[in-house]
Amino acid sequence: CGTTCNGTLTGFADTTGQDVIAASGWTSTQRKSGAGALMFDGTNDYVINTPNNTGISGNAEVSIEAWIYPRGNTASQTIVGLIPSTITTGHAAALLINSSTSNSIGFHFNNGGQNTGQVLEIGKWQHIVVTKSPGQLTTTTHIYLNGVEQPTTNALGNITPSITPAKVQIGAGWWDGLTNRPFAGAID
């Protein structure tokens, strides 16, 4: 996708090099693989793609995956969000750590979603994947942790979603604000 997949780092304490500031910015020491990962401070760090062009709309097929290293869970935290072009309007989706069920993985839309049970471990690298095919969430959403599909429960409502995201955001944000639900940990 060339430069259309580039993202802007926002709120990070330092991005001039790796491991310059603890818990915010690039890291080579706290990574899962490759040359490095991004550390998110749980306050205001996020990455957002520009320009606005996800190519995802309606009741589309969606797959999202990430290696995550959560440092804590005191509130819901966005790992990857599909954000509408105008925040607080439009429909969006988010792969998140859910605070209502401590250490669970959720895939939520504005008015529906699915949650796993308490499966995440704090302070450990874990691979998470969500897939959604067209149709109602309870029958089309699958969440995997380290390659194993997790049982899910209905959260908020069993809907047939219609999403209108324009941006992909990593580490914070959802339909109600760019810096809401900040992630604390590393994403690779």
PDB file of C-alpha atoms in Angstrom:
ATOM      1  CA  CYS A   1       0.000   0.000   0.000  1.00  0.00           C
ATOM      2  CA  GLY A   2       3.038   2.304  -0.107  1.00  0.00           C
ATOM      3  CA  THR A   3       2.803   5.621   1.705  1.00  0.00           C
ATOM      4  CA  THR A   4      -0.954   5.294   2.230  1.00  0.00           C
ATOM      5  CA  CYS A   5      -0.241   2.964   5.157  1.00  0.00           C
ATOM      6  CA  ASN A   6       2.106   5.366   6.933  1.00  0.00           C
ATOM      7  CA  GLY A   7       1.108   6.459  10.409  1.00  0.00           C
ATOM      8  CA  THR A   8       1.735   9.462  12.615  1.00  0.00           C
ATOM      9  CA  LEU A   9       3.113   8.904  16.117  1.00  0.00           C
ATOM     10  CA  THR A  10       1.241  11.129  18.554  1.00  0.00           C
ATOM     11  CA  GLY A  11       1.818  11.783  22.263  1.00  0.00           C
ATOM     12  CA  PHE A  12       4.983   9.699  22.622  1.00  0.00           C
ATOM     13  CA  ALA A  13       7.543  11.098  25.056  1.00  0.00           C
ATOM     14  CA  ASP A  14      10.403  10.569  22.597  1.00  0.00           C
ATOM     15  CA  THR A  15      10.726   9.061  19.111  1.00  0.00           C
ATOM     16  CA  THR A  16      14.318  10.098  18.322  1.00  0.00           C
ATOM     17  CA  GLY A  17      15.709   6.630  19.018  1.00  0.00           C
ATOM     18  CA  GLN A  18      15.047   3.331  20.694  1.00  0.00           C
ATOM     19  CA  ASP A  19      14.726   3.062  24.479  1.00  0.00           C
ATOM     20  CA  VAL A  20      15.326   6.807  25.035  1.00  0.00           C
ATOM     21  CA  ILE A  21      12.395   7.124  27.484  1.00  0.00           C
ATOM     22  CA  ALA A  22      10.979   4.214  29.481  1.00  0.00           C
ATOM     23  CA  ALA A  23       7.440   3.120  28.520  1.00  0.00           C
ATOM     24  CA  SER A  24       6.878   5.609  25.665  1.00  0.00           C
ATOM     25  CA  GLY A  25       8.350   5.381  22.170  1.00  0.00           C
ATOM     26  CA  TRP A  26      10.410   2.908  20.179  1.00  0.00           C
ATOM     27  CA  THR A  27      12.021  -0.008  21.982  1.00  0.00           C
ATOM     28  CA  SER A  28      14.561  -2.593  20.944  1.00  0.00           C
ATOM     29  CA  THR A  29      14.753  -4.233  24.369  1.00  0.00           C
ATOM     30  CA  GLN A  30      11.028  -4.854  24.928  1.00  0.00           C
ATOM     31  CA  ARG A  31      10.054  -6.395  21.599  1.00  0.00           C
ATOM     32  CA  LYS A  32       8.646  -9.707  20.478  1.00  0.00           C
ATOM     33  CA  SER A  33      10.614  -9.995  17.245  1.00  0.00           C
ATOM     34  CA  GLY A  34      12.373  -7.950  14.602  1.00  0.00           C
ATOM     35  CA  ALA A  35      14.213  -4.695  15.257  1.00  0.00           C
ATOM     36  CA  GLY A  36      11.757  -3.167  17.705  1.00  0.00           C
ATOM     37  CA  ALA A  37       8.256  -2.460  18.972  1.00  0.00           C
ATOM     38  CA  LEU A  38       6.295   0.546  20.178  1.00  0.00           C
ATOM     39  CA  MET A  39       5.797   1.218  23.892  1.00  0.00           C
ATOM     40  CA  PHE A  40       2.564   2.978  24.877  1.00  0.00           C
ATOM     41  CA  ASP A  41       2.411   4.810  28.214  1.00  0.00           C
ATOM     42  CA  GLY A  42      -1.301   4.276  28.893  1.00  0.00           C
ATOM     43  CA  THR A  43      -1.911   8.039  28.901  1.00  0.00           C
ATOM     44  CA  ASN A  44      -1.874   9.629  25.451  1.00  0.00           C
ATOM     45  CA  ASP A  45       0.308   7.660  22.996  1.00  0.00           C
ATOM     46  CA  TYR A  46      -1.182   6.451  19.718  1.00  0.00           C
ATOM     47  CA  VAL A  47      -0.434   5.922  16.031  1.00  0.00           C
ATOM     48  CA  ILE A  48      -2.943   6.984  13.386  1.00  0.00           C
ATOM     49  CA  ASN A  49      -2.789   6.387   9.646  1.00  0.00           C
ATOM     50  CA  THR A  50      -3.101   9.188   7.138  1.00  0.00           C
ATOM     51  CA  PRO A  51      -4.754   9.811   4.776  1.00  0.00           C
ATOM     52  CA  ASN A  52      -8.151   8.432   5.701  1.00  0.00           C
ATOM     53  CA  ASN A  53      -8.549   5.294   3.598  1.00  0.00           C
ATOM     54  CA  THR A  54      -9.118   1.940   5.276  1.00  0.00           C
ATOM     55  CA  GLY A  55     -11.152   0.480   2.423  1.00  0.00           C
ATOM     56  CA  ILE A  56     -13.386  -1.213   5.027  1.00  0.00           C
ATOM     57  CA  SER A  57     -17.081  -0.399   5.032  1.00  0.00           C
ATOM     58  CA  GLY A  58     -20.496  -1.807   5.782  1.00  0.00           C
ATOM     59  CA  ASN A  59     -20.771  -5.362   7.072  1.00  0.00           C
ATOM     60  CA  ALA A  60     -17.296  -6.202   5.793  1.00  0.00           C
ATOM     61  CA  GLU A  61     -14.884  -8.995   6.514  1.00  0.00           C
ATOM     62  CA  VAL A  62     -12.271  -7.772   8.971  1.00  0.00           C
ATOM     63  CA  SER A  63      -9.141  -9.388  10.436  1.00  0.00           C
ATOM     64  CA  ILE A  64      -6.930  -7.657  12.986  1.00  0.00           C
ATOM     65  CA  GLU A  65      -3.885  -9.098  14.710  1.00  0.00           C
ATOM     66  CA  ALA A  66      -1.136  -7.917  17.015  1.00  0.00           C
ATOM     67  CA  TRP A  67       1.522  -9.078  19.414  1.00  0.00           C
ATOM     68  CA  ILE A  68       0.818  -7.290  22.703  1.00  0.00           C
ATOM     69  CA  TYR A  69       2.618  -6.979  26.028  1.00  0.00           C
ATOM     70  CA  PRO A  70       0.093  -5.444  28.441  1.00  0.00           C
ATOM     71  CA  ARG A  71       1.507  -3.760  31.565  1.00  0.00           C
ATOM     72  CA  GLY A  72      -1.796  -3.465  33.422  1.00  0.00           C
ATOM     73  CA  ASN A  73      -5.544  -3.313  33.100  1.00  0.00           C
ATOM     74  CA  THR A  74      -7.340  -0.700  35.146  1.00  0.00           C
ATOM     75  CA  ALA A  75      -9.581   0.462  32.297  1.00  0.00           C
ATOM     76  CA  SER A  76     -10.555  -0.606  28.788  1.00  0.00           C
ATOM     77  CA  GLN A  77      -7.590  -0.191  26.431  1.00  0.00           C
ATOM     78  CA  THR A  78      -7.706   0.017  22.641  1.00  0.00           C
ATOM     79  CA  ILE A  79      -5.160  -2.118  20.811  1.00  0.00           C
ATOM     80  CA  VAL A  80      -6.363  -1.345  17.269  1.00  0.00           C
ATOM     81  CA  GLY A  81      -9.300   0.878  16.410  1.00  0.00           C
ATOM     82  CA  LEU A  82     -11.116   1.442  13.150  1.00  0.00           C
ATOM     83  CA  ILE A  83     -12.027   5.102  13.590  1.00  0.00           C
ATOM     84  CA  PRO A  84     -14.633   7.177  11.698  1.00  0.00           C
ATOM     85  CA  SER A  85     -13.469  10.295   9.865  1.00  0.00           C
ATOM     86  CA  THR A  86     -15.383  12.475  12.325  1.00  0.00           C
ATOM     87  CA  ILE A  87     -14.918  11.335  15.907  1.00  0.00           C
ATOM     88  CA  THR A  88     -18.198  10.840  17.846  1.00  0.00           C
ATOM     89  CA  THR A  89     -20.139  10.154  14.631  1.00  0.00           C
ATOM     90  CA  GLY A  90     -20.248   7.174  12.346  1.00  0.00           C
ATOM     91  CA  HIS A  91     -19.720   3.573  13.239  1.00  0.00           C
ATOM     92  CA  ALA A  92     -16.411   2.203  14.392  1.00  0.00           C
ATOM     93  CA  ALA A  93     -14.848  -0.945  15.763  1.00  0.00           C
ATOM     94  CA  ALA A  94     -12.066  -1.692  18.227  1.00  0.00           C
ATOM     95  CA  LEU A  95      -9.973  -4.652  19.300  1.00  0.00           C
ATOM     96  CA  LEU A  96      -9.434  -3.951  22.981  1.00  0.00           C
ATOM     97  CA  ILE A  97      -8.637  -5.163  26.447  1.00  0.00           C
ATOM     98  CA  ASN A  98     -11.959  -5.000  28.226  1.00  0.00           C
ATOM     99  CA  SER A  99     -12.128  -3.646  31.766  1.00  0.00           C
ATOM    100  CA  SER A 100     -15.671  -4.891  32.451  1.00  0.00           C
ATOM    101  CA  THR A 101     -14.286  -8.440  32.347  1.00  0.00           C
ATOM    102  CA  SER A 102     -10.776  -8.099  33.731  1.00  0.00           C
ATOM    103  CA  ASN A 103      -8.063  -9.148  31.260  1.00  0.00           C
ATOM    104  CA  SER A 104     -10.486 -10.192  28.545  1.00  0.00           C
ATOM    105  CA  ILE A 105     -10.173  -9.473  24.833  1.00  0.00           C
ATOM    106  CA  GLY A 106     -13.060  -7.658  23.207  1.00  0.00           C
ATOM    107  CA  PHE A 107     -14.054  -6.799  19.669  1.00  0.00           C
ATOM    108  CA  HIS A 108     -16.589  -4.022  20.004  1.00  0.00           C
ATOM    109  CA  PHE A 109     -18.662  -1.785  17.801  1.00  0.00           C
ATOM    110  CA  ASN A 110     -20.614   1.276  18.930  1.00  0.00           C
ATOM    111  CA  ASN A 111     -23.622  -0.844  19.899  1.00  0.00           C
ATOM    112  CA  GLY A 112     -22.468  -4.464  19.999  1.00  0.00           C
ATOM    113  CA  GLY A 113     -19.513  -6.712  20.585  1.00  0.00           C
ATOM    114  CA  GLN A 114     -17.975  -9.955  21.770  1.00  0.00           C
ATOM    115  CA  ASN A 115     -15.738 -10.607  24.798  1.00  0.00           C
ATOM    116  CA  THR A 116     -13.558 -13.531  25.816  1.00  0.00           C
ATOM    117  CA  GLY A 117     -13.184 -14.651  29.383  1.00  0.00           C
ATOM    118  CA  GLN A 118     -10.225 -13.649  31.566  1.00  0.00           C
ATOM    119  CA  VAL A 119      -7.442 -14.883  29.301  1.00  0.00           C
ATOM    120  CA  LEU A 120      -4.714 -12.222  29.044  1.00  0.00           C
ATOM    121  CA  GLU A 121      -1.635 -12.316  31.227  1.00  0.00           C
ATOM    122  CA  ILE A 122      -0.085  -9.039  32.360  1.00  0.00           C
ATOM    123  CA  GLY A 123       3.645  -8.689  31.651  1.00  0.00           C
ATOM    124  CA  LYS A 124       3.820 -11.380  28.967  1.00  0.00           C
ATOM    125  CA  TRP A 125       3.882 -11.301  25.141  1.00  0.00           C
ATOM    126  CA  GLN A 126       0.673 -12.674  23.614  1.00  0.00           C
ATOM    127  CA  HIS A 127      -0.587 -12.905  20.038  1.00  0.00           C
ATOM    128  CA  ILE A 128      -4.196 -11.851  19.527  1.00  0.00           C
ATOM    129  CA  VAL A 129      -6.312 -12.122  16.395  1.00  0.00           C
ATOM    130  CA  VAL A 130      -9.918 -11.233  15.677  1.00  0.00           C
ATOM    131  CA  THR A 131     -11.789 -12.160  12.521  1.00  0.00           C
ATOM    132  CA  LYS A 132     -15.303 -11.112  11.563  1.00  0.00           C
ATOM    133  CA  SER A 133     -17.193 -12.195   8.479  1.00  0.00           C
ATOM    134  CA  PRO A 134     -20.463 -10.636   7.259  1.00  0.00           C
ATOM    135  CA  GLY A 135     -23.447 -11.281   9.542  1.00  0.00           C
ATOM    136  CA  GLN A 136     -24.371 -10.990  13.216  1.00  0.00           C
ATOM    137  CA  LEU A 137     -21.500 -10.685  15.681  1.00  0.00           C
ATOM    138  CA  THR A 138     -22.275 -13.770  17.778  1.00  0.00           C
ATOM    139  CA  THR A 139     -21.935 -16.102  14.789  1.00  0.00           C
ATOM    140  CA  THR A 140     -19.292 -14.295  12.720  1.00  0.00           C
ATOM    141  CA  THR A 141     -16.715 -13.102  15.267  1.00  0.00           C
ATOM    142  CA  HIS A 142     -13.773 -15.280  16.280  1.00  0.00           C
ATOM    143  CA  ILE A 143     -11.089 -14.222  18.764  1.00  0.00           C
ATOM    144  CA  TYR A 144      -7.803 -16.116  19.085  1.00  0.00           C
ATOM    145  CA  LEU A 145      -5.129 -15.951  21.760  1.00  0.00           C
ATOM    146  CA  ASN A 146      -1.772 -17.519  20.884  1.00  0.00           C
ATOM    147  CA  GLY A 147      -3.409 -19.481  18.058  1.00  0.00           C
ATOM    148  CA  VAL A 148      -6.274 -20.903  20.138  1.00  0.00           C
ATOM    149  CA  GLU A 149      -9.846 -19.748  19.505  1.00  0.00           C
ATOM    150  CA  GLN A 150     -11.411 -18.388  22.683  1.00  0.00           C
ATOM    151  CA  PRO A 151     -15.054 -18.789  23.681  1.00  0.00           C
ATOM    152  CA  THR A 152     -16.858 -15.450  23.538  1.00  0.00           C
ATOM    153  CA  THR A 153     -19.924 -13.905  25.096  1.00  0.00           C
ATOM    154  CA  ASN A 154     -22.190 -11.224  23.725  1.00  0.00           C
ATOM    155  CA  ALA A 155     -21.437  -7.719  24.977  1.00  0.00           C
ATOM    156  CA  LEU A 156     -23.754  -4.769  24.442  1.00  0.00           C
ATOM    157  CA  GLY A 157     -25.890  -6.457  21.770  1.00  0.00           C
ATOM    158  CA  ASN A 158     -25.888  -8.986  18.947  1.00  0.00           C
ATOM    159  CA  ILE A 159     -25.907  -6.745  15.914  1.00  0.00           C
ATOM    160  CA  THR A 160     -25.138  -6.950  12.238  1.00  0.00           C
ATOM    161  CA  PRO A 161     -22.599  -4.123  12.209  1.00  0.00           C
ATOM    162  CA  SER A 162     -22.245  -1.489   9.555  1.00  0.00           C
ATOM    163  CA  ILE A 163     -18.922   0.237   9.984  1.00  0.00           C
ATOM    164  CA  THR A 164     -17.732   3.431   8.318  1.00  0.00           C
ATOM    165  CA  PRO A 165     -14.133   3.797   9.484  1.00  0.00           C
ATOM    166  CA  ALA A 166     -11.737   6.081   7.710  1.00  0.00           C
ATOM    167  CA  LYS A 167      -8.625   5.647   9.856  1.00  0.00           C
ATOM    168  CA  VAL A 168      -6.749   2.880  11.606  1.00  0.00           C
ATOM    169  CA  GLN A 169      -5.478   3.860  15.029  1.00  0.00           C
ATOM    170  CA  ILE A 170      -3.137   1.837  17.253  1.00  0.00           C
ATOM    171  CA  GLY A 171      -2.818   2.237  21.021  1.00  0.00           C
ATOM    172  CA  ALA A 172      -5.842   4.441  21.830  1.00  0.00           C
ATOM    173  CA  GLY A 173      -9.110   5.782  20.496  1.00  0.00           C
ATOM    174  CA  TRP A 174     -12.479   4.612  19.406  1.00  0.00           C
ATOM    175  CA  TRP A 175     -15.712   6.273  18.307  1.00  0.00           C
ATOM    176  CA  ASP A 176     -15.731   8.783  21.163  1.00  0.00           C
ATOM    177  CA  GLY A 177     -12.251  10.324  20.979  1.00  0.00           C
ATOM    178  CA  LEU A 178      -8.715   9.869  19.678  1.00  0.00           C
ATOM    179  CA  THR A 179      -7.059   9.553  23.079  1.00  0.00           C
ATOM    180  CA  ASN A 180      -9.765   7.548  24.890  1.00  0.00           C
ATOM    181  CA  ARG A 181      -8.950   4.051  26.128  1.00  0.00           C
ATOM    182  CA  PRO A 182      -5.127   4.348  25.954  1.00  0.00           C
ATOM    183  CA  PHE A 183      -3.083   1.134  25.910  1.00  0.00           C
ATOM    184  CA  ALA A 184      -0.342   0.568  28.516  1.00  0.00           C
ATOM    185  CA  GLY A 185       2.321  -1.774  27.210  1.00  0.00           C
ATOM    186  CA  ALA A 186       4.083  -2.695  23.993  1.00  0.00           C
ATOM    187  CA  ILE A 187       2.690  -3.626  20.574  1.00  0.00           C
ATOM    188  CA  ASP A 188       4.809  -5.374  17.978  1.00  0.00           C
TER     189      ASP A 188
END
